[in-house]
PDB file of C-alpha atoms and ligand atoms in Angstrom:
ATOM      1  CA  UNK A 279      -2.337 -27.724   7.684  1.00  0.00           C
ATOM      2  CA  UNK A 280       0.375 -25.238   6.715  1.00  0.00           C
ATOM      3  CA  UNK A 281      -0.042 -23.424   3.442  1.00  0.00           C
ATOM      4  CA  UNK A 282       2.251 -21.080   1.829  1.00  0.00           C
ATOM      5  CA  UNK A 283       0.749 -18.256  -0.206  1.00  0.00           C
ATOM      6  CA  UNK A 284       3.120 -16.053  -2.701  1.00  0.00           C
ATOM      7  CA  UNK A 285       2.989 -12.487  -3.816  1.00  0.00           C
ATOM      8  CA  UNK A 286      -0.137 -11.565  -1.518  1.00  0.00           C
ATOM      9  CA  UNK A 287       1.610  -7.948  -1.891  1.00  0.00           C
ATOM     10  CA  UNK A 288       3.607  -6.608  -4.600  1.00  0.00           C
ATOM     11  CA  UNK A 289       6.242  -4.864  -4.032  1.00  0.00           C
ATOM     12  CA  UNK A 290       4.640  -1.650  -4.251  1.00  0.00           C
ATOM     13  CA  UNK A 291       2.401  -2.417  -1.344  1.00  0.00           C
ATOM     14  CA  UNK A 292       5.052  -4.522   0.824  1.00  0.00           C
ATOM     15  CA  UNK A 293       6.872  -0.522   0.524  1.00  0.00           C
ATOM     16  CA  UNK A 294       3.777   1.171   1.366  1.00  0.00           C
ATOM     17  CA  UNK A 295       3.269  -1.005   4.467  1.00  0.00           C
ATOM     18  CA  UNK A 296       7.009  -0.301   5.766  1.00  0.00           C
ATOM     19  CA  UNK A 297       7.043   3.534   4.775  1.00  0.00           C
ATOM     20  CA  UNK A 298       3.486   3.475   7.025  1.00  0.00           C
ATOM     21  CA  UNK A 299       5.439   1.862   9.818  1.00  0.00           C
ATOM     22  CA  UNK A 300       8.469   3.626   9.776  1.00  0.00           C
ATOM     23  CA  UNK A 301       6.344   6.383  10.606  1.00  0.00           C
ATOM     24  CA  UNK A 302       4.935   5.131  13.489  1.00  0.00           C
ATOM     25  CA  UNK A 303       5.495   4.369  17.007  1.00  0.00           C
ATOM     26  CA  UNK A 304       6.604   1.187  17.896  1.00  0.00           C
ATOM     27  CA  UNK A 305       5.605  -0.217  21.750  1.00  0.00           C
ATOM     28  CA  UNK A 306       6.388  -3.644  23.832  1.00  0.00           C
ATOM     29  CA  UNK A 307       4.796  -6.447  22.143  1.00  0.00           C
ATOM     30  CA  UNK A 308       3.691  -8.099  25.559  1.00  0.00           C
ATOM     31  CA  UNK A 309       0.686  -5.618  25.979  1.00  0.00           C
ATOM     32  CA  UNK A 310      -1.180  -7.998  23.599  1.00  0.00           C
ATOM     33  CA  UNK A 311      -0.108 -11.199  25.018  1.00  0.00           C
ATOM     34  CA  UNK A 312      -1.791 -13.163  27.933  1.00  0.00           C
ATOM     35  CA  UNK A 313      -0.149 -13.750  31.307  1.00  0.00           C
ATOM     36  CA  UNK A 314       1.929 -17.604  29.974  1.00  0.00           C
ATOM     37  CA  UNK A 315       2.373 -15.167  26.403  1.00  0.00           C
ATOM     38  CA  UNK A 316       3.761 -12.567  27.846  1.00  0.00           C
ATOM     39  CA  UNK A 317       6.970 -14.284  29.424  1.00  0.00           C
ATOM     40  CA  UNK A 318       8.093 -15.899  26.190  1.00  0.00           C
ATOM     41  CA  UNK A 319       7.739 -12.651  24.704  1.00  0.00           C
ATOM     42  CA  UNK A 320      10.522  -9.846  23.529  1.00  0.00           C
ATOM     43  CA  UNK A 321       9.813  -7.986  20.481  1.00  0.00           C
ATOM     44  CA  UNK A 322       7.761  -4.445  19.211  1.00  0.00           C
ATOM     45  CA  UNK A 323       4.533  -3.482  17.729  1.00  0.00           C
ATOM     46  CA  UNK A 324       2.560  -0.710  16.235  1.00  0.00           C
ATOM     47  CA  UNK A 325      -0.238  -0.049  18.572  1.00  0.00           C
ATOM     48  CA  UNK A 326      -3.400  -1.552  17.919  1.00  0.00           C
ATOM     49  CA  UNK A 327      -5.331   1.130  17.748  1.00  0.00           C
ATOM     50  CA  UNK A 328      -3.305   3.770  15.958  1.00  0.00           C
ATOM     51  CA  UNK A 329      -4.046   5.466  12.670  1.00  0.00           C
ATOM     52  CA  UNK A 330      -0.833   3.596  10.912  1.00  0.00           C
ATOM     53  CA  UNK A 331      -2.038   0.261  12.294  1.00  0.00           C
ATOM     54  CA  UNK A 332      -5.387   1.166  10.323  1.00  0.00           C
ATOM     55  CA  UNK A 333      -3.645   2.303   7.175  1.00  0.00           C
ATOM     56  CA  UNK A 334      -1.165  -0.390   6.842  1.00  0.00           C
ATOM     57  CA  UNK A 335      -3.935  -2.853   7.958  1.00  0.00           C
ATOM     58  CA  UNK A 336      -6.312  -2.203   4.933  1.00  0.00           C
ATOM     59  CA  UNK A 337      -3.833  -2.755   2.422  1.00  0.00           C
ATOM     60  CA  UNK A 338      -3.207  -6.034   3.859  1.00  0.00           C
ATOM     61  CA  UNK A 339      -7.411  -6.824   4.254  1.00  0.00           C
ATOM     62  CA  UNK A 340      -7.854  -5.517   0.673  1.00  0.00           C
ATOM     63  CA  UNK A 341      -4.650  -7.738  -0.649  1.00  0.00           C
ATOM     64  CA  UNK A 342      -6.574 -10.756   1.270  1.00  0.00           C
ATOM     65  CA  UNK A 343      -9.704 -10.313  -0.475  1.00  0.00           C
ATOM     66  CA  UNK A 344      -8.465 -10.745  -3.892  1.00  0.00           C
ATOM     67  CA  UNK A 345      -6.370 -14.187  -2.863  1.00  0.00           C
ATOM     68  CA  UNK A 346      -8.193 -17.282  -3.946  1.00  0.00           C
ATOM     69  CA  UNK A 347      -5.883 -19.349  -1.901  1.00  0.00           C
ATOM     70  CA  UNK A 348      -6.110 -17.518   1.338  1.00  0.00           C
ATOM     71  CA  UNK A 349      -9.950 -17.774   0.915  1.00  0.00           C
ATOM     72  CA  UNK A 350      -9.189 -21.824   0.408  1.00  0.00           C
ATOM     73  CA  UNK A 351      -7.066 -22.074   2.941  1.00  0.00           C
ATOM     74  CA  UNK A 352      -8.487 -20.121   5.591  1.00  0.00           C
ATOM     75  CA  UNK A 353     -12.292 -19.654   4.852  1.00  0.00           C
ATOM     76  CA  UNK A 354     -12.701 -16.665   6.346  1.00  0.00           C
ATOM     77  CA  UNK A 355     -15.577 -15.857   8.659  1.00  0.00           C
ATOM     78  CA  UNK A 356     -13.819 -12.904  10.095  1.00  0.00           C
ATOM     79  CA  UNK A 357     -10.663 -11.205   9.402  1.00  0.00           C
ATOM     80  CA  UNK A 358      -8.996  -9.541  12.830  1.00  0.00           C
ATOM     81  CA  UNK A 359      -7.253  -6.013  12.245  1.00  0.00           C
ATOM     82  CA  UNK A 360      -4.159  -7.214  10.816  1.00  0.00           C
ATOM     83  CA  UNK A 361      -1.505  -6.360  13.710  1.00  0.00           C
ATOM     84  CA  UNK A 362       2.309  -5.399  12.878  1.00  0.00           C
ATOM     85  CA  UNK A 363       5.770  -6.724  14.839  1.00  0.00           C
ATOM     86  CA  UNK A 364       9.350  -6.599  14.357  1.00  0.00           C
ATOM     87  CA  UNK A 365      12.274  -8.181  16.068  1.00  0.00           C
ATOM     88  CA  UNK A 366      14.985  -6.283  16.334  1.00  0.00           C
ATOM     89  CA  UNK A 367      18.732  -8.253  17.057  1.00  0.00           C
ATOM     90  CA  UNK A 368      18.371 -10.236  19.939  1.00  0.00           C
ATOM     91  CA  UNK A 369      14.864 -10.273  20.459  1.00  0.00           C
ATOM     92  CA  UNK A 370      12.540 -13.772  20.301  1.00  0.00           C
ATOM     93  CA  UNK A 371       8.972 -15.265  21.015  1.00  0.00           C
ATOM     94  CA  UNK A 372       9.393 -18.571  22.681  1.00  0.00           C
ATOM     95  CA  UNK A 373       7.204 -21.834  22.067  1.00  0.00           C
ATOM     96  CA  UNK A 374       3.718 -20.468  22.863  1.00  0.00           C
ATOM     97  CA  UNK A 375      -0.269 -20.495  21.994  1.00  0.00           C
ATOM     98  CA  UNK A 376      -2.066 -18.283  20.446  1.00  0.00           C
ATOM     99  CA  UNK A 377      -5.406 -17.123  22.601  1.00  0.00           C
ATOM    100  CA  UNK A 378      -8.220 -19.158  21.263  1.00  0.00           C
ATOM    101  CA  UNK A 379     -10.924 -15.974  21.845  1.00  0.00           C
ATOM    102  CA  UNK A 380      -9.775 -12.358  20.908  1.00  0.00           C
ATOM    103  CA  UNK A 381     -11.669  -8.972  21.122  1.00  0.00           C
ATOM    104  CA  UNK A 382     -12.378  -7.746  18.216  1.00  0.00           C
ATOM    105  CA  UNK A 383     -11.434  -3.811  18.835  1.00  0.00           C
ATOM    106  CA  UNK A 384     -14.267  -1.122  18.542  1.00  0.00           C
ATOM    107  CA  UNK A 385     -16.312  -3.848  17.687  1.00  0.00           C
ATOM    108  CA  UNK A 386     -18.060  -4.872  21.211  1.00  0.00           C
ATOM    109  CA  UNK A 387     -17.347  -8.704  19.699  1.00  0.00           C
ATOM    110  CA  UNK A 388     -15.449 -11.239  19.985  1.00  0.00           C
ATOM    111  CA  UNK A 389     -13.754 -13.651  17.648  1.00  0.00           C
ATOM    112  CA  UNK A 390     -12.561 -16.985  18.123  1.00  0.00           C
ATOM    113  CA  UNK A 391      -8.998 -17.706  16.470  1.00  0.00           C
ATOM    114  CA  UNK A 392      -8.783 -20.790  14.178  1.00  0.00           C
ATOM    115  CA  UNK A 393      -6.259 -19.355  11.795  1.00  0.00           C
ATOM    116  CA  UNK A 394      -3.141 -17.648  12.215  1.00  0.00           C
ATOM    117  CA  UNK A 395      -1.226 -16.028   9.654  1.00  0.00           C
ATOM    118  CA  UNK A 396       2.370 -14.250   9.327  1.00  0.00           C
ATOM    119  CA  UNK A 397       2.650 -12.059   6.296  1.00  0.00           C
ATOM    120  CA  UNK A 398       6.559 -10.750   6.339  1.00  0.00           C
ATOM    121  CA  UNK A 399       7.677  -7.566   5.171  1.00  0.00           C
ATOM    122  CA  UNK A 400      11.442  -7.971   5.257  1.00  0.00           C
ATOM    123  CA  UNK A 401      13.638  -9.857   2.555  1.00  0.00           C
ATOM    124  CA  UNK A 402      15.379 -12.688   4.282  1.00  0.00           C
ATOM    125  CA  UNK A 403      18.378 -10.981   3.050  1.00  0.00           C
ATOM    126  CA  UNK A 404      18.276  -8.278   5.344  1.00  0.00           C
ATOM    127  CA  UNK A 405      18.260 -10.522   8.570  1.00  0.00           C
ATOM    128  CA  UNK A 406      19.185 -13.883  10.196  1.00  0.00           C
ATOM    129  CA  UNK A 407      17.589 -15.772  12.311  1.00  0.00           C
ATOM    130  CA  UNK A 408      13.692 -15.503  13.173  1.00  0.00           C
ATOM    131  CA  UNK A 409      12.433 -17.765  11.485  1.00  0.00           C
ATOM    132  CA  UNK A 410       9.270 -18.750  12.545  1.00  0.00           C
ATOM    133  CA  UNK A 411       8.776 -22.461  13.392  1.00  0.00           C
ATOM    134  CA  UNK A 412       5.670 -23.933  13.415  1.00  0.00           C
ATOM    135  CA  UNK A 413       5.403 -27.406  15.686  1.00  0.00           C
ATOM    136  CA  UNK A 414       2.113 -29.840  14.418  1.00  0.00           C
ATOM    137  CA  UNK A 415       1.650 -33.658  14.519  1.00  0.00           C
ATOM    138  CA  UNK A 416       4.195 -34.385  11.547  1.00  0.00           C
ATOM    139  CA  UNK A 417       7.334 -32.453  13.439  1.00  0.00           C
ATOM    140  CA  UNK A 418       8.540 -28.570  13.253  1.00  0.00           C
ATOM    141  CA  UNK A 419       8.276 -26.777  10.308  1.00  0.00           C
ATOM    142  CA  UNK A 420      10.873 -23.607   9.942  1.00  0.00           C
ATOM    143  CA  UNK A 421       9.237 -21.267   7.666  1.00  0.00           C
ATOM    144  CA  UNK A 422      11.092 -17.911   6.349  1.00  0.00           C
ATOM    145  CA  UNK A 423       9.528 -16.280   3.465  1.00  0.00           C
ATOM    146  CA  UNK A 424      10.378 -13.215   0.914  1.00  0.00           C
ATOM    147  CA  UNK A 425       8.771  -9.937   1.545  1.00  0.00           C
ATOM    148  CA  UNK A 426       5.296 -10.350   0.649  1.00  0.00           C
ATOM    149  CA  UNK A 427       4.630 -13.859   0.921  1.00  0.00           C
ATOM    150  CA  UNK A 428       2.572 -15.381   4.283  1.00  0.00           C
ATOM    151  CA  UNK A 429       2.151 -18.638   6.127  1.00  0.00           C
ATOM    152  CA  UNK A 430      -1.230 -19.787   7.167  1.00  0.00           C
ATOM    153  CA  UNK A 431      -1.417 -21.954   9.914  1.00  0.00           C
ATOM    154  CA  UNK A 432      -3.813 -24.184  12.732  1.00  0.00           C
ATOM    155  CA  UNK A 433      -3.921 -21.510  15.930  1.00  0.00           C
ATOM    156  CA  UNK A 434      -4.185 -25.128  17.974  1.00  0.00           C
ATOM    157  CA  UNK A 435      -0.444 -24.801  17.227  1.00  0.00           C
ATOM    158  CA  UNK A 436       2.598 -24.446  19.249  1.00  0.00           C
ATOM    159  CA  UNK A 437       4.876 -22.167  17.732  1.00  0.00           C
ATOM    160  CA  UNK A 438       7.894 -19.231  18.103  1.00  0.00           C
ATOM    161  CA  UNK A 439      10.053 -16.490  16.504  1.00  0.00           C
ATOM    162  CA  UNK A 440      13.880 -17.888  16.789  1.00  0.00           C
ATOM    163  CA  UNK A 441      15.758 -15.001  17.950  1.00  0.00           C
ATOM    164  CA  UNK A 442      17.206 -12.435  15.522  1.00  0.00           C
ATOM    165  CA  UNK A 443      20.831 -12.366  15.160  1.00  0.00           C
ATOM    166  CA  UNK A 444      21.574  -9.901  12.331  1.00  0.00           C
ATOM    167  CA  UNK A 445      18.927  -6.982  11.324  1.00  0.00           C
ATOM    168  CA  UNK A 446      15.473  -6.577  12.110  1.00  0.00           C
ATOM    169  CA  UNK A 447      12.287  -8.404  10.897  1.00  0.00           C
ATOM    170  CA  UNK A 448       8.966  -6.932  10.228  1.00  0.00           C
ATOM    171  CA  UNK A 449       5.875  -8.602   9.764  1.00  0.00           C
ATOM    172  CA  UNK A 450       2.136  -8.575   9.742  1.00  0.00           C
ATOM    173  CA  UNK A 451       0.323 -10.775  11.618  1.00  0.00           C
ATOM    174  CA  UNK A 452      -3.811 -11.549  12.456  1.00  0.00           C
ATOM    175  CA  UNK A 453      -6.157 -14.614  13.239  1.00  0.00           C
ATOM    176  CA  UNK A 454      -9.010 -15.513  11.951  1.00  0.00           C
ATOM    177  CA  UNK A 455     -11.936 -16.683  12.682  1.00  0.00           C
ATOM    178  CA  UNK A 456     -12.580 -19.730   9.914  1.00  0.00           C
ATOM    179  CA  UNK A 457     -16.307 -20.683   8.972  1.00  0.00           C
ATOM    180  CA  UNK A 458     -15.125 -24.307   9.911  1.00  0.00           C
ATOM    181  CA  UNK A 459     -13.534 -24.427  13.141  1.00  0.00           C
ATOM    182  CA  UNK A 460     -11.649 -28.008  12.917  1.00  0.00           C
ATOM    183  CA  UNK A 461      -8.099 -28.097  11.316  1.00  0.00           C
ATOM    184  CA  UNK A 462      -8.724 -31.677   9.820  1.00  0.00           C
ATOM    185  CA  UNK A 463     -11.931 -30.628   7.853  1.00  0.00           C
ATOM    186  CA  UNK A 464     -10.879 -27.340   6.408  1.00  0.00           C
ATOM    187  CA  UNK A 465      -7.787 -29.215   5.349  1.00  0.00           C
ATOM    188  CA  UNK A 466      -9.916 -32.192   3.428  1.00  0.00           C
ATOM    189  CA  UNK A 467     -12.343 -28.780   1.665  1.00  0.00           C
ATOM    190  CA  UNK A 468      -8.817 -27.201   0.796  1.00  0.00           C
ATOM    191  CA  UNK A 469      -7.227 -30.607  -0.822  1.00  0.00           C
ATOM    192  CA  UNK A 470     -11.185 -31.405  -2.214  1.00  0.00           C
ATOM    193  CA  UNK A 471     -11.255 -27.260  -3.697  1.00  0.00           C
ATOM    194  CA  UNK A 472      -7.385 -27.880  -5.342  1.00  0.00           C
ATOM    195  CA  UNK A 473      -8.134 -31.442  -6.716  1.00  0.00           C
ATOM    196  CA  UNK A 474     -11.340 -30.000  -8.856  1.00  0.00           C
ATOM    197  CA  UNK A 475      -9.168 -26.807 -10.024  1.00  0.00           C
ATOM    198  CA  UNK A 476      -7.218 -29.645 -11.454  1.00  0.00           C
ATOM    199  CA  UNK A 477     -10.163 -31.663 -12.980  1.00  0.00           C
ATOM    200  CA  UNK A 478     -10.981 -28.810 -13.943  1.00  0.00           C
ATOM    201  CA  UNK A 479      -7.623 -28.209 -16.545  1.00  0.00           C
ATOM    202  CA  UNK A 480      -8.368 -31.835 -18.401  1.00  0.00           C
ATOM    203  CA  UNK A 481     -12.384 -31.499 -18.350  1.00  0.00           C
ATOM    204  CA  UNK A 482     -14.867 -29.431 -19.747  1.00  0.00           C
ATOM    205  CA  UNK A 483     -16.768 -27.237 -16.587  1.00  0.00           C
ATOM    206  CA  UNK A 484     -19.992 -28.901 -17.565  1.00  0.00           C
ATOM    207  CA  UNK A 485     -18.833 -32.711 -17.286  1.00  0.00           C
ATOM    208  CA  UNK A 486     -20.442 -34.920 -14.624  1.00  0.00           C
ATOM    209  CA  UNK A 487     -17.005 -35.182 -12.707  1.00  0.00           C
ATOM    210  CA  UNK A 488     -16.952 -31.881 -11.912  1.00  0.00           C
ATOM    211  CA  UNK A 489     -20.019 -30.752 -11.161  1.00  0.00           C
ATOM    212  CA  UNK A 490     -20.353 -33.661  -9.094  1.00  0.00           C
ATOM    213  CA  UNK A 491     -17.111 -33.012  -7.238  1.00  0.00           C
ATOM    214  CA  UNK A 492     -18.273 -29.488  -6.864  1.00  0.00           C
ATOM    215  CA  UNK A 493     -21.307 -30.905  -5.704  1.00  0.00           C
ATOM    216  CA  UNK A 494     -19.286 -32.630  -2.959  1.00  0.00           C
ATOM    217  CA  UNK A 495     -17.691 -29.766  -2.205  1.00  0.00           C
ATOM    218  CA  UNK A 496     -20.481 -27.311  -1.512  1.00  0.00           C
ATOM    219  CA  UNK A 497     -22.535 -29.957   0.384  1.00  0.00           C
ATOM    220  CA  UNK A 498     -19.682 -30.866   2.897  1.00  0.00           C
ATOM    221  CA  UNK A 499     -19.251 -26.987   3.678  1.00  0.00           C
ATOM    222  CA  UNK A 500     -23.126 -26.727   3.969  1.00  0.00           C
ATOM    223  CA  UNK A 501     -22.624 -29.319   6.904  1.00  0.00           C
ATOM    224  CA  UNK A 502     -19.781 -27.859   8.558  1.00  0.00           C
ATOM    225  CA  UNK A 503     -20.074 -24.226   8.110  1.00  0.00           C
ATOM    226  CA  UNK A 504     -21.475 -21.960  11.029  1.00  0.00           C
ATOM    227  CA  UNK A 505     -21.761 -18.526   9.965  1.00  0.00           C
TER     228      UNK A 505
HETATM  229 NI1   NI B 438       1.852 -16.451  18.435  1.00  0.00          NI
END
């Protein structure tokens, strides 16, 4: 499942983000990629562990806590330090996987990525190209979005950066670690959460529909969540 979610910054904070990383070094994205990665790879990145990663990062972790539909989508377990890229002209990321188990750093854990999300930070405007295209059972999906806006995604997924051929794109970017692990199931709790917000508009919270359907809801992530 792909899901688009709008305005997870405002402007303000998409502003704050950049004026962090214009401030900061920038180093070769492949020092975060594994070996197969790391060939289909040509772009830059803050570094990981660098005070404007931090800063930058926990605007974007606070902006994720107060989105219902990330929290639908994704159902967080844990969050990864939100990482930041750009592409400069002429730079890509081929068709590749994400790494299915990631260090979490400082942390002595690890985290297994279900979820992968792009948050972009650059109005399509200002650049062509790079879009990011997202391959799943029902084709490739080309997804370019306004400053601010992010694209949640399976990490089971193939997918790449086209190359940049006017400007430079920035972005966000992070995995998670979802409290249900299989695509298909977190995709039937995300239709089953959006189909009671919409009972919800024609019936009265208390009615028997939806409390039952709630009911339903709550039960099925009892059985599939592992915490
Ligand atoms: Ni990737």
């Amino acid at each position: 499942m792909l899901v688009q979610v709008r305005n997870v910054l405002t402007p303000e904070e998409v502003a704050q983000c950049r004026g962090i990383l214009e401030g900061s070094p920038w180093v070769d994205g492949r020092v975060t990629a594994g070996e197969v990665a790391a060939k289909a790879k040509n772009n830059l990145q803050i570094p990981q562990d660098s005070a404007e990663a931090r800063a930058a990062g926990d605007i974007v972790l606070k902006a994720l806590g107060r989105n219902p539909l990330f929290n639908s989508a994704a159902l967080p377990l844990r969050v990864l330090p939100p990482m930041f890229n750009r592409y400069d002209e002429g730079m890509y990321f081929a068709a590749h996987v994400d790494g299915a188990v990631r260090a979490i750093p400082g942390a002595g854990m690890r985290l297994r990525a279900d979820v992968s999300t792009t948050l972009f930070l650059t109005d399509p405007a200002d650049y062509d190209g790079g879009e990011l295209v997202v391959e799943d059972s029902y084709g490739s999906h080309s997804v370019k979005l306004p400053a601010g806006d992010m694209v949640v995604y399976p990490t089971t997924s193939l997918h790449r950066v086209e190359p940049i051929t006017r400007g430079s794109r920035w972005s966000s970017f992070f995995w998670t670690q979802s409290m249900v692990k299989d695509d298909g199931k977190r995709t039937l709790l995300y239709d089953l959460d959006h189909a009671i917000i919409e009972t919800r508009k024609n019936l009265p919270d208390g009615s028997r529909a939806v409390v039952g359907l709630t009911n339903c809801y709550h039960n099925l992530l009892r059985r599939w969540a592992e915490l």
